Amino acid sequence: MANHDLILGQSHNLGLRQNQQLALGHDHSLDLVQDHDLDLRQAHEHHLGLEHEHELDLGHPHDDEMGLGQSQNDEGEAVHNYGHGNDLGIDQKPEHGDHELALTVQNHELALSENNELVVSENQELDDNLQLTMDQDQEMSLEHAQGLTIEESQLIVHSPVIQARTLSIAPNYELAVGQEFPDVFSCRRALRDTAIALHFEMQTIKSDKTRFTAKCASEGCPWRIHAAKLPGVPTFTIRTIHESHTCGGISHLGHQQASVQWVANSVERQLKENPNYKPKEILEEIHRVHGITLSYKQAWRGKERIMAAMRGSFEEGYRLLPQYCDQVKRTNPGSISSVYGNPMDNCFQRLFISFQASIYGFLNACRPLLGLDRTFLKSKYLGTLFLATGFDGDGALFPLAFGVVDEENEENWMWFLSELHSLLEINTENMPRLTILSDRQKGIIDGVEANFPTAFHGFCMRHLSESFRKEFNNTMLVNLLWEAAHALTVIEFEAKILEIEEISQDAAYWIRRIPPRLWATAYFEGTRFGHLTANIVESMNTWILEASGLPIIQMMECIRRQLMTWFNERRETSMQWTSILVPSAERRVAEALERARTYQVLRANEAEFEVISHEGTNIVDIRNRCCLCRGWQLYGLPCAHAVAALLSCRQNVHRFTESCFTVATYRKTYSQTIHPIPDKSLWTELSEGDPNSNKAIEVVINPPKSLRPPGRPRKKRVRAEDRGRVKRVVHCSRCNQTGHFRTTCAAPI
């Protein structure tokens, strides 16, 4: 059996020529094209096993022969089938070098497996670009016994790569005359998918309700297909397929038929499983599977199309807002949920939502401290999300209320704070004296003064420090500003301001313009418990910014689900705590205990103590819970001096902490549940018989008139303290002109 050659041609075409049959007998030959030899030696034996039902009765030309049947591939070309209806396919393109070739008969199929061994496998497809050419120059003889032994076979393959494409054809890409489709859209979709799978581009000649005609887009290629509608039914059928492709497919990595809708259909399943599937990942997946390179915009638009179908349109979100508000109140009794439209045209203006669980937790267990912030919506329609957030005993954010408005202005801030005041007034007999932190823009200042006249309203230090950094861009100065803000006494505060003045008098002047009672701990009159920043949007940055790009109901549902999860997780976590105080408070008290051991305590009476340390002398009054260092009053936890005094008179330190720091109060904070809201498809059914729900259905809310402008949005944030200020004039040391720096000077030397 020596001198038998098995050759793979240069173009990697492993296809069967038309109208040929391979009969395996004593003197029949299997030849494969051009210059690669299959040497048959005695080192390794590869047996071609013959199954009982398909034995090769050599010498008989009927069913026992291995015949090559003929069928058509997706482009209308004739393809020979090997054996009993089985196909000849290649799983993976061969690499340069030597590859072992093993011949086995299992279900009468011949294929190249991933490890480049030639085996007979099941259900392999014949790629239209891969052809097996049969000649009669060499011979492959089959022994008359029970099998064929091919010894030490090696296949040498040269593989010039023109372009990196994935070669795979699924059975549903086969086109044949008489093939039927439910309608013209299914017909077009099938032809488009076939063109993409087989790597040729298609040009539509005629397309209407009764017929569809297309040809290959390559010039000179005779391939053409015509489909028409059957009479009396919407079914389309392929009438004619002319010729085969002579173009060899496209030579670039794009594709005309790879439309946005095709992209959407291709990634629909992945997006349903993972809505956070990114356009970049879509591009990589399509290139890996189909060998097509698309633009980022195509991937983004394809994703948006599927997401719109999954979550509903932006317009539908506004239209369903009245019903959504009704569902919030129905599923979470005691919650406040209201939407307002412009009385002239019913365009959306305002939405306010606060869940009963949040209201209860804030009024009964949280510190009387509120942070106000906002973030701009990234959705199709412009708008702003207002947030009012408290802080739990462990220092975590505790969202209380949300508002969505068509635009941020003084009037809308006044409305939001009015709603917030009504919420607190309805649910408590004694309105707490609040401490409020914000960026103190004019709308918020006026709203707080009108609705919370007794509240202490201070700057959020994040906004203040960012404005300071923007003005002076000096890390050392920014750090000194924060140290001044944290200083507990006036003496410490003034010392930090003097340090800033030594570095930059302009910076010190900038700071002194802002009254320290609005931001410095040493002067601030309210109780912040160490919280100098509201820091709401930054703390919720991982999900709030993502939610801000969704339709309005989806955005509010994303917020509700996050709150529901937080309440449950924090409730369950607190059940594992065995201490008296929450973990953060326990750590602060433990640190104070450690420092207090070295202090000397002198007692004046049953409540007053003098505590001497290396830092100096401090006076502690345990009846009024105050210390001269002001740490006890400002943070709500005994400072090291207070702890030393309490230990000296055998008092329990934990009894002298604010109640909001206890585990029992923390559990009360999250004792209520935020309940799920059913899918919108069930709202009408669940609201039957409720007169309020019927009214909600009748209310129509249209989208706001302001659409998202084209182009990349501005990220510059105008600070409240910067409004109306004269900008500092900069001077160029190179050309002695104003308006630019030396580094950006473009004047000729």
XYZ file of C-alpha atoms in Angstrom:
749
model
C 0.000 0.000 0.000
C 2.970 2.255 -0.489
C 3.178 5.257 -2.773
C -0.334 6.479 -2.118
C -0.644 10.273 -1.992
C -3.256 12.245 -0.128
C -3.036 15.890 -1.108
C -4.772 19.017 0.155
C -4.724 21.814 -2.448
C -3.375 25.307 -1.811
C -6.771 26.970 -1.518
C -7.796 24.504 1.209
C -10.617 23.389 -1.020
C -11.798 20.056 0.218
C -14.919 19.618 -1.912
C -16.242 16.851 -4.065
C -16.424 17.453 -7.788
C -19.797 17.082 -9.409
C -21.086 13.879 -10.989
C -18.360 11.703 -9.544
C -18.626 8.551 -7.477
C -16.017 6.765 -5.508
C -16.255 3.002 -5.634
C -13.894 1.280 -3.293
C -12.718 -2.037 -4.631
C -9.472 -3.836 -5.209
C -8.221 -1.372 -7.798
C -10.157 1.838 -7.056
C -8.271 4.987 -6.137
C -8.885 8.005 -3.892
C -6.819 10.943 -5.077
C -6.417 14.386 -3.570
C -4.868 17.281 -5.533
C -1.322 18.727 -5.926
C 1.973 18.147 -4.199
C 1.380 16.672 -0.717
C 2.186 13.017 -0.220
C 0.676 10.530 2.162
C 3.390 8.063 3.008
C 2.108 4.750 4.191
C 4.571 2.906 6.370
C 4.489 0.346 9.142
C 5.118 2.436 12.232
C 1.464 3.289 13.081
C -1.625 1.460 11.957
C -4.919 3.182 11.303
C -7.819 0.892 10.712
C -10.853 1.710 8.709
C -13.483 -0.261 10.627
C -16.534 -1.367 8.706
C -19.831 -1.465 10.603
C -22.164 -4.381 10.222
C -24.949 -2.488 8.512
C -22.669 -0.753 5.995
C -20.048 -3.316 5.068
C -18.121 -2.723 1.881
C -18.768 -5.718 -0.312
C -15.913 -5.097 -2.700
C -16.693 -5.813 -6.280
C -20.433 -5.093 -6.031
C -21.463 -1.699 -7.418
C -24.760 -1.226 -5.540
C -25.578 -0.054 -1.957
C -22.485 -1.667 -0.496
C -20.316 0.800 -2.381
C -19.292 4.059 -0.840
C -21.147 6.281 -3.269
C -20.847 9.988 -3.590
C -24.390 11.342 -3.763
C -25.041 14.809 -5.112
C -26.775 17.746 -3.405
C -26.721 21.524 -3.581
C -24.961 23.824 -1.197
C -26.158 27.270 -0.056
C -25.003 28.953 -3.243
C -26.648 26.483 -5.552
C -23.425 24.602 -6.293
C -23.523 20.849 -6.533
C -21.904 19.066 -3.611
C -21.321 15.319 -3.330
C -22.298 13.555 -0.131
C -20.134 10.809 1.261
C -21.874 7.617 2.156
C -25.481 7.417 3.301
C -26.470 11.066 3.252
C -23.547 12.082 5.422
C -21.502 15.215 4.723
C -17.834 15.891 4.334
C -16.713 18.905 6.395
C -13.762 20.588 7.948
C -13.928 21.835 11.531
C -10.801 23.928 11.568
C -8.405 25.365 9.002
C -5.040 23.542 9.030
C -1.846 25.225 10.151
C 1.512 25.151 8.373
C 3.554 22.099 9.084
C 3.021 18.371 9.415
C -0.244 16.916 10.665
C -1.057 13.322 11.352
C -3.911 11.877 9.365
C -6.026 9.141 10.869
C -8.737 7.499 8.768
C -11.616 5.889 10.614
C -15.100 4.929 9.493
C -17.726 5.580 12.141
C -20.812 7.090 10.593
C -19.433 7.496 7.093
C -18.218 11.088 7.457
C -14.787 12.555 6.784
C -13.658 15.652 8.731
C -10.635 17.523 9.988
C -10.926 17.773 13.775
C -9.573 20.606 15.895
C -6.283 18.812 16.526
C -5.810 18.585 12.740
C -6.404 14.835 12.532
C -8.501 13.689 9.604
C -11.291 11.550 11.037
C -14.735 10.401 10.078
C -17.215 12.169 12.373
C -20.937 12.737 12.588
C -23.072 15.574 11.231
C -20.207 17.560 9.741
C -21.029 20.215 7.154
C -19.269 20.858 3.875
C -18.115 24.467 3.636
C -18.833 25.943 0.255
C -15.253 27.141 -0.058
C -13.714 23.744 0.780
C -13.691 21.109 -1.962
C -12.371 17.600 -2.151
C -11.004 16.974 -5.619
C -10.868 13.422 -6.778
C -8.331 12.448 -9.489
C -7.040 9.134 -10.727
C -3.258 9.590 -10.525
C -2.717 7.664 -7.298
C -4.413 4.698 -5.823
C -5.880 3.831 -2.492
C -6.572 0.136 -2.271
C -8.839 -1.514 0.202
C -7.957 -4.989 1.363
C -10.580 -7.641 0.713
C -10.449 -8.587 4.383
C -12.415 -6.819 7.153
C -10.630 -3.497 7.101
C -8.169 -1.117 5.531
C -4.824 -0.451 7.222
C -3.023 2.802 6.524
C 0.334 2.909 8.219
C 2.193 5.920 9.553
C 0.208 8.510 7.633
C 1.290 12.104 7.595
C -0.416 15.036 5.941
C 1.650 18.097 5.005
C -0.554 21.164 4.511
C 0.349 24.655 3.353
C -2.264 27.240 4.421
C -1.981 30.739 2.979
C -4.300 32.995 5.048
C -6.009 35.732 3.043
C -8.239 37.034 5.859
C -9.195 35.911 9.326
C -12.754 34.587 8.977
C -14.663 31.928 10.797
C -15.751 29.274 8.321
C -18.929 27.629 9.508
C -22.202 26.889 7.773
C -25.270 25.795 9.643
C -27.823 23.525 7.959
C -30.457 26.286 7.859
C -28.304 28.304 5.436
C -29.026 25.931 2.553
C -31.102 27.484 -0.227
C -33.009 25.419 -2.759
C -35.683 25.986 -5.393
C -39.093 25.410 -3.817
C -37.950 26.371 -0.327
C -40.746 28.277 1.473
C -40.813 31.081 4.042
C -43.761 32.338 6.146
C -43.578 35.843 4.650
C -41.363 38.241 2.713
C -39.593 39.389 5.886
C -38.581 35.834 6.765
C -37.385 35.375 3.192
C -35.209 38.490 3.295
C -33.871 37.525 6.725
C -32.920 34.025 5.561
C -31.129 35.351 2.464
C -29.310 37.954 4.543
C -28.137 35.352 7.067
C -27.004 33.083 4.242
C -25.014 35.866 2.594
C -23.278 36.667 5.889
C -22.555 33.003 6.656
C -21.162 32.295 3.197
C -19.233 35.573 3.020
C -20.725 37.120 -0.088
C -22.616 40.378 -0.358
C -26.046 40.572 -1.925
C -27.613 43.401 -3.921
C -31.414 43.689 -3.965
C -32.937 44.204 -7.424
C -36.663 44.028 -6.606
C -38.392 43.825 -3.261
C -42.092 44.332 -2.656
C -45.057 42.500 -1.148
C -45.173 39.832 -3.869
C -41.606 39.258 -5.033
C -37.973 39.469 -4.042
C -35.034 39.353 -6.456
C -31.364 39.725 -5.567
C -27.955 39.098 -7.105
C -24.383 38.816 -5.913
C -22.907 42.280 -5.360
C -19.554 41.287 -6.878
C -19.223 42.533 -10.446
C -19.376 39.738 -13.018
C -20.624 37.068 -10.617
C -23.661 35.301 -12.234
C -25.341 34.250 -8.970
C -28.955 35.415 -8.783
C -32.033 34.386 -6.795
C -35.735 35.066 -7.224
C -38.539 34.431 -4.702
C -42.247 35.130 -5.087
C -45.420 35.013 -3.029
C -47.766 32.071 -3.364
C -51.334 33.055 -4.347
C -53.820 33.445 -1.511
C -51.290 33.044 1.334
C -48.439 35.184 2.687
C -45.942 32.358 2.068
C -42.907 33.106 -0.123
C -41.072 30.463 -2.087
C -37.786 30.415 -3.989
C -38.572 30.145 -7.696
C -35.124 30.226 -9.287
C -31.446 30.196 -8.312
C -29.169 31.022 -11.253
C -25.618 29.727 -11.526
C -23.014 29.400 -8.827
C -20.701 31.998 -7.366
C -17.562 32.731 -9.341
C -16.496 35.712 -7.244
C -14.823 33.744 -4.456
C -16.568 35.777 -1.776
C -15.753 39.194 -0.347
C -12.169 40.220 0.347
C -12.825 42.670 3.207
C -13.897 42.098 6.801
C -17.099 44.144 6.737
C -20.436 43.133 5.246
C -23.267 45.039 3.547
C -25.951 42.794 5.037
C -24.648 43.223 8.623
C -27.305 45.827 9.459
C -28.255 47.199 12.862
C -31.236 44.835 12.966
C -28.978 41.880 12.204
C -26.687 42.944 15.050
C -29.725 43.202 17.333
C -30.930 39.724 16.383
C -27.432 38.291 16.841
C -27.007 39.486 20.429
C -30.622 39.373 21.634
C -30.115 36.270 23.767
C -26.928 37.607 25.391
C -28.573 40.938 26.203
C -31.556 39.248 27.817
C -29.181 37.252 30.011
C -26.900 40.234 30.703
C -28.329 43.747 30.063
C -24.879 45.172 30.879
C -23.404 43.545 27.766
C -21.216 46.326 26.329
C -21.017 47.380 22.655
C -17.305 46.564 22.688
C -18.096 43.009 23.786
C -20.740 42.780 21.044
C -18.117 43.755 18.456
C -15.720 41.100 19.724
C -18.407 38.393 19.759
C -19.594 39.131 16.197
C -16.018 39.143 14.917
C -15.289 35.856 16.667
C -18.425 34.069 15.456
C -19.005 35.612 12.033
C -15.615 37.067 11.088
C -17.167 40.501 10.522
C -15.736 43.808 11.736
C -18.392 46.409 12.592
C -18.284 49.993 13.833
C -18.911 50.816 17.499
C -21.999 52.814 16.508
C -23.572 49.778 14.811
C -23.058 47.677 17.934
C -24.430 50.432 20.179
C -27.521 50.963 17.998
C -28.142 47.225 17.829
C -28.007 46.989 21.610
C -30.326 49.996 22.005
C -32.875 48.415 19.675
C -33.042 45.230 21.743
C -33.046 47.108 25.037
C -35.952 49.267 23.842
C -37.909 46.132 23.009
C -37.089 44.606 26.416
C -37.672 47.589 28.690
C -40.145 49.638 26.660
C -39.652 52.976 24.976
C -38.841 56.240 26.739
C -42.209 57.643 25.631
C -44.081 54.669 27.102
C -42.287 55.234 30.410
C -43.738 58.724 30.791
C -47.173 57.576 29.646
C -47.303 54.849 32.326
C -46.044 57.043 35.184
C -49.516 57.622 36.751
C -50.127 53.878 36.871
C -46.633 53.268 38.244
C -47.219 55.757 41.071
C -50.464 53.955 41.844
C -48.617 50.611 42.012
C -45.989 52.056 44.379
C -48.708 53.109 46.816
C -50.621 49.830 46.383
C -47.640 47.514 46.998
C -45.940 49.710 49.634
C -48.736 51.246 51.755
C -47.759 54.516 53.376
C -45.376 55.444 50.554
C -45.614 58.791 48.781
C -45.648 58.714 44.991
C -46.949 61.523 42.797
C -46.406 62.795 39.258
C -47.170 66.221 37.855
C -47.529 67.378 34.254
C -47.776 70.752 32.604
C -51.487 71.686 32.675
C -51.203 73.188 29.189
C -49.938 70.164 27.245
C -49.572 67.386 29.896
C -45.815 67.249 29.307
C -43.884 65.747 32.227
C -42.647 68.181 34.873
C -42.093 66.450 38.226
C -42.082 63.074 39.978
C -41.674 62.496 43.735
C -41.252 59.066 45.358
C -40.473 58.066 48.947
C -41.030 54.537 50.268
C -42.727 53.937 53.607
C -39.818 51.792 54.826
C -37.409 54.698 54.232
C -39.708 57.205 55.950
C -40.100 54.979 59.021
C -36.376 54.207 59.272
C -35.327 57.846 58.954
C -37.774 59.258 61.509
C -37.360 56.477 64.082
C -33.739 55.412 63.906
C -31.529 57.692 61.777
C -29.596 60.780 62.792
C -31.380 64.081 62.010
C -28.958 64.685 59.160
C -29.887 65.024 55.479
C -27.761 65.356 52.366
C -29.136 66.912 49.174
C -27.643 66.184 45.776
C -28.620 65.741 42.162
C -27.432 64.022 39.000
C -28.355 64.740 35.397
C -30.216 62.075 33.446
C -28.460 60.523 30.459
C -31.618 59.243 28.783
C -33.227 60.338 25.521
C -35.052 63.169 27.292
C -33.245 65.605 29.523
C -34.016 65.878 33.201
C -32.491 65.875 36.666
C -32.726 63.387 39.512
C -32.907 64.973 42.994
C -31.862 62.891 46.018
C -32.455 63.397 49.753
C -30.391 60.966 51.808
C -29.936 60.284 55.495
C -27.204 58.279 57.270
C -27.672 55.157 59.374
C -25.886 54.427 62.647
C -22.994 52.715 60.860
C -22.405 55.711 58.601
C -23.903 54.246 55.414
C -26.206 56.200 53.099
C -29.924 55.848 53.800
C -31.907 57.193 50.791
C -35.104 58.901 51.915
C -36.702 60.493 48.850
C -36.215 60.904 45.111
C -37.457 63.533 42.720
C -37.270 63.720 38.934
C -37.770 67.096 37.256
C -37.673 68.279 33.658
C -34.865 70.731 34.515
C -32.906 71.938 37.526
C -34.016 75.397 38.600
C -34.940 77.302 41.742
C -38.644 76.577 41.327
C -38.108 72.806 41.139
C -35.802 72.787 44.171
C -38.460 74.714 46.099
C -41.055 72.107 45.075
C -38.820 69.144 46.038
C -38.035 70.548 49.500
C -41.719 71.365 49.996
C -42.610 67.727 49.264
C -39.867 66.620 51.646
C -41.246 68.858 54.415
C -44.776 67.494 53.901
C -43.457 63.937 54.047
C -41.790 64.502 57.428
C -44.647 66.573 58.835
C -47.275 63.942 58.025
C -45.326 61.084 59.590
C -44.150 62.628 62.867
C -45.673 64.722 65.604
C -42.457 66.572 66.434
C -40.522 67.748 63.391
C -36.836 67.059 64.084
C -34.388 69.942 63.835
C -32.425 68.880 60.823
C -28.862 69.457 59.730
C -28.734 69.711 55.927
C -25.651 69.425 53.700
C -25.618 70.537 50.057
C -23.662 72.590 47.540
C -25.717 75.596 48.754
C -26.801 76.834 45.360
C -29.453 79.543 45.417
C -32.434 77.244 44.721
C -31.515 74.965 47.624
C -30.797 77.856 50.013
C -34.202 79.441 49.323
C -35.977 76.076 49.565
C -34.373 75.183 52.915
C -35.104 78.604 54.395
C -38.754 78.398 53.294
C -39.463 74.811 54.348
C -36.952 74.120 57.152
C -36.364 77.523 58.778
C -34.818 76.021 61.942
C -32.445 73.671 60.119
C -28.675 74.090 60.107
C -27.664 74.321 56.448
C -23.995 73.766 55.662
C -21.736 73.182 52.712
C -20.960 69.685 51.550
C -17.161 69.697 51.744
C -16.844 67.664 48.559
C -18.324 70.494 46.504
C -16.253 73.100 48.343
C -12.937 71.254 48.027
C -13.478 70.530 44.324
C -14.051 74.229 43.654
C -10.908 75.021 45.659
C -8.884 72.413 43.760
C -10.143 73.753 40.449
C -9.073 77.281 41.406
C -5.594 76.539 42.789
C -4.717 72.979 41.704
C -2.442 72.395 44.687
C -2.758 69.119 46.584
C -1.059 70.490 49.699
C -3.508 73.390 49.880
C -6.476 71.037 49.410
C -5.240 68.788 52.232
C -4.841 71.789 54.542
C -8.400 72.876 53.666
C -9.711 69.471 54.765
C -7.642 69.630 57.972
C -9.120 73.052 58.707
C -12.621 71.646 58.122
C -11.987 68.771 60.560
C -10.424 70.959 63.266
C -12.524 70.680 66.438
C -11.535 73.978 68.020
C -11.216 77.534 66.751
C -7.516 77.615 67.689
C -6.772 74.532 65.554
C -8.829 75.961 62.687
C -7.009 79.284 62.658
C -3.648 77.515 62.768
C -4.497 75.631 59.558
C -5.674 78.798 57.824
C -2.355 80.460 58.701
C -0.498 77.517 57.142
C -2.527 78.005 53.960
C -1.791 81.741 54.003
C 1.961 81.082 54.218
C 1.727 79.059 50.992
C -0.758 81.244 49.126
C -2.418 84.438 50.279
C -4.907 84.151 47.413
C -5.981 80.736 48.670
C -6.424 82.050 52.219
C -8.479 84.959 50.890
C -10.626 82.542 48.836
C -11.347 80.501 51.982
C -12.079 83.483 54.214
C -14.726 84.716 51.764
C -16.894 81.715 52.734
C -18.248 81.984 56.307
C -16.671 79.182 58.393
C -19.990 78.559 60.180
C -21.183 77.005 56.901
C -18.439 74.393 56.608
C -15.818 74.332 59.411
C -16.468 71.907 62.252
C -15.117 74.389 64.805
C -17.797 76.950 63.878
C -20.672 74.841 62.537
C -23.714 75.001 64.803
C -25.496 71.858 63.657
C -24.705 68.231 64.517
C -23.055 66.393 61.628
C -21.667 63.412 63.610
C -18.420 63.736 61.656
C -20.104 63.783 58.233
C -18.646 66.684 56.287
C -19.927 65.507 52.909
C -23.223 64.347 51.537
C -21.260 62.451 48.858
C -24.454 60.849 47.605
C -23.905 60.520 43.868
C -20.257 59.430 44.282
C -21.196 56.793 46.865
C -23.916 55.374 44.616
C -21.871 55.936 41.471
C -21.699 52.272 40.515
C -25.426 51.969 39.869
C -27.094 55.401 40.017
C -25.282 56.644 36.900
C -26.197 53.487 35.021
C -29.834 53.865 36.060
C -29.868 57.496 34.905
C -29.721 56.383 31.269
C -32.825 54.166 31.446
C -36.455 55.081 30.687
C -37.953 56.831 33.711
C -39.926 53.859 35.109
C -36.996 51.509 34.583
C -34.750 54.010 36.354
C -37.066 54.231 39.366
C -37.370 50.439 39.423
C -33.578 50.120 39.379
C -33.441 52.458 42.388
C -36.233 50.585 44.184
C -34.557 47.206 43.633
C -31.266 48.537 44.981
C -32.989 49.901 48.091
C -34.921 46.653 48.560
C -31.650 44.701 48.383
C -29.878 47.071 50.771
C -32.636 46.870 53.359
C -32.649 43.074 53.275
C -28.851 42.644 53.311
C -28.296 45.164 56.116
C -31.168 43.706 58.146
C -29.710 40.200 57.866
C -26.150 41.385 58.543
C -27.185 43.204 61.722
C -28.770 40.004 63.048
C -25.269 38.495 63.215
C -23.882 41.301 65.398
C -23.436 40.461 69.094
C -22.033 43.810 70.255
C -23.971 46.700 71.806
C -22.828 49.270 69.242
C -22.576 49.062 65.471
C -19.111 48.003 64.208
C -17.856 51.499 63.290
C -18.882 52.896 66.695
C -17.333 49.905 68.491
C -14.021 50.614 66.753
C -14.058 54.298 67.775
C -14.869 53.448 71.381
C -12.153 50.755 71.441
C -9.597 53.293 70.178
C -10.719 55.774 72.846
C -10.406 53.098 75.540
C -6.841 52.360 74.462
C -5.839 56.034 74.629
C -7.699 56.646 77.909
C -5.593 54.139 79.858
C -2.664 56.579 80.003
C -4.729 59.573 81.152
C -4.874 60.884 84.732
C -8.397 61.629 86.008
C -9.307 64.010 88.853
C -12.929 64.159 90.026
C -14.522 67.476 91.003
C -18.050 66.178 91.819
C -20.476 63.456 90.744
C -20.503 64.729 87.118
C -17.426 66.907 86.520
C -13.914 65.592 85.908
C -10.506 66.959 85.030
C -8.550 64.746 82.637
C -4.797 65.297 82.290
C -2.869 63.915 79.312
C 0.280 64.681 77.349
C -1.927 66.822 75.063
C -3.025 69.018 77.942
C -5.905 69.262 80.387
C -9.578 68.784 79.432
C -12.741 69.147 81.505
C -15.435 66.452 81.124
C -19.085 66.733 82.225
C -20.717 63.291 82.050
C -24.180 64.643 82.987
C -24.313 66.973 79.968
C -22.192 64.638 77.843
C -19.620 67.203 76.859
C -15.856 67.614 76.847
C -13.724 70.688 76.372
C -12.178 69.103 73.265
C -15.706 69.059 71.730
C -15.231 65.535 70.375
C -18.059 64.037 72.453
C -20.571 66.693 71.390
C -19.666 66.647 67.707
C -19.452 62.896 67.096
C -22.045 61.556 69.555
C -19.548 59.065 71.005
C -17.439 59.547 74.182
C -13.990 60.886 73.351
C -10.859 59.468 75.028
C -11.110 62.062 77.822
C -14.770 61.150 78.479
C -13.943 57.442 78.428
C -11.198 58.002 81.042
C -13.658 59.893 83.243
C -16.360 57.231 82.877
C -13.937 54.409 83.681
C -12.746 56.227 86.805
C -16.269 56.205 88.250
C -17.037 52.661 87.022
C -19.646 53.719 84.453
C -20.553 51.696 81.352
C -19.132 53.608 78.398
C -21.763 52.205 75.994
C -24.591 53.817 77.983
C -23.204 57.261 77.167
C -23.358 56.976 73.376
C -26.111 58.369 71.161
C -28.936 55.871 70.622
C -28.483 55.918 66.837
C -25.168 54.043 67.284
C -26.707 51.016 69.029
C -27.353 47.749 67.212
C -30.965 47.767 68.418
C -31.590 51.136 66.753
C -29.766 50.018 63.610
C -32.062 47.004 63.309
C -35.026 49.312 63.709
C -33.684 51.430 60.829
C -34.110 48.507 58.437
C -36.997 46.755 60.159
C -39.480 47.632 57.401
C -39.527 46.075 53.939
C -39.547 47.656 50.505
C -41.857 45.373 48.542
C -41.529 44.386 44.860
C -43.742 45.912 42.162
C -45.326 43.550 39.597
C -44.633 43.720 35.876
C -46.454 46.444 33.963
C -48.433 43.835 32.015
C -50.302 43.000 35.252
C -51.065 46.533 36.437
C -54.492 46.807 34.814
C -55.596 43.397 36.103
C -54.361 44.034 39.659
C -56.006 47.462 39.814
C -59.506 46.377 38.753
C -62.211 47.806 41.012
C -59.931 50.469 42.528
C -61.375 53.929 41.699
C -57.971 55.595 42.222
C -56.394 53.244 39.693
C -59.043 54.076 37.113
C -58.223 57.749 37.539
C -54.519 57.008 37.059
C -55.224 55.241 33.761
C -57.124 58.282 32.517
C -54.221 60.673 33.235
C -51.885 61.092 30.272
C -48.293 62.264 30.770
C -46.295 63.156 27.662
C -42.494 63.242 27.495
C -40.808 66.578 28.309
C -40.100 68.841 25.371
C -36.364 68.936 25.924
C -34.592 66.239 23.923
C -31.011 65.212 24.521
C -28.798 67.439 22.327
C -26.470 65.852 19.752
C -22.790 65.427 20.498
C -20.840 64.628 23.613
C -22.357 66.164 26.777
C -20.428 68.736 28.795
C -18.957 67.441 32.017
C -18.067 70.838 33.460
C -19.927 71.503 36.694
C -20.623 75.105 37.717
C -20.225 75.442 41.476
C -22.576 77.593 43.501
C -19.772 79.687 44.927
C -18.388 80.310 41.430
C -21.563 81.864 40.077
C -21.184 85.591 39.444
C -17.487 85.579 40.314
C -14.980 87.441 38.203
C -12.536 84.934 36.769
C -8.905 85.363 37.762
C -6.842 86.930 34.992
C -3.886 84.779 34.001
C -0.651 86.166 32.586
C 1.827 84.652 30.133
C 5.495 85.064 31.108
C 6.612 84.376 27.534
C 4.766 87.031 25.539
C 3.595 89.284 28.422
C -0.042 88.936 27.298
C -3.069 87.963 29.384
C -5.613 85.172 28.857
C -3.246 82.213 28.641
C -0.229 80.556 30.275
C 3.303 80.080 29.001
C 2.657 76.398 28.308
C -0.208 77.218 25.928
C 1.354 80.303 24.349
C 1.201 80.261 20.553
C 2.800 83.670 19.889
C 5.855 83.645 17.586
C 9.179 84.135 19.323
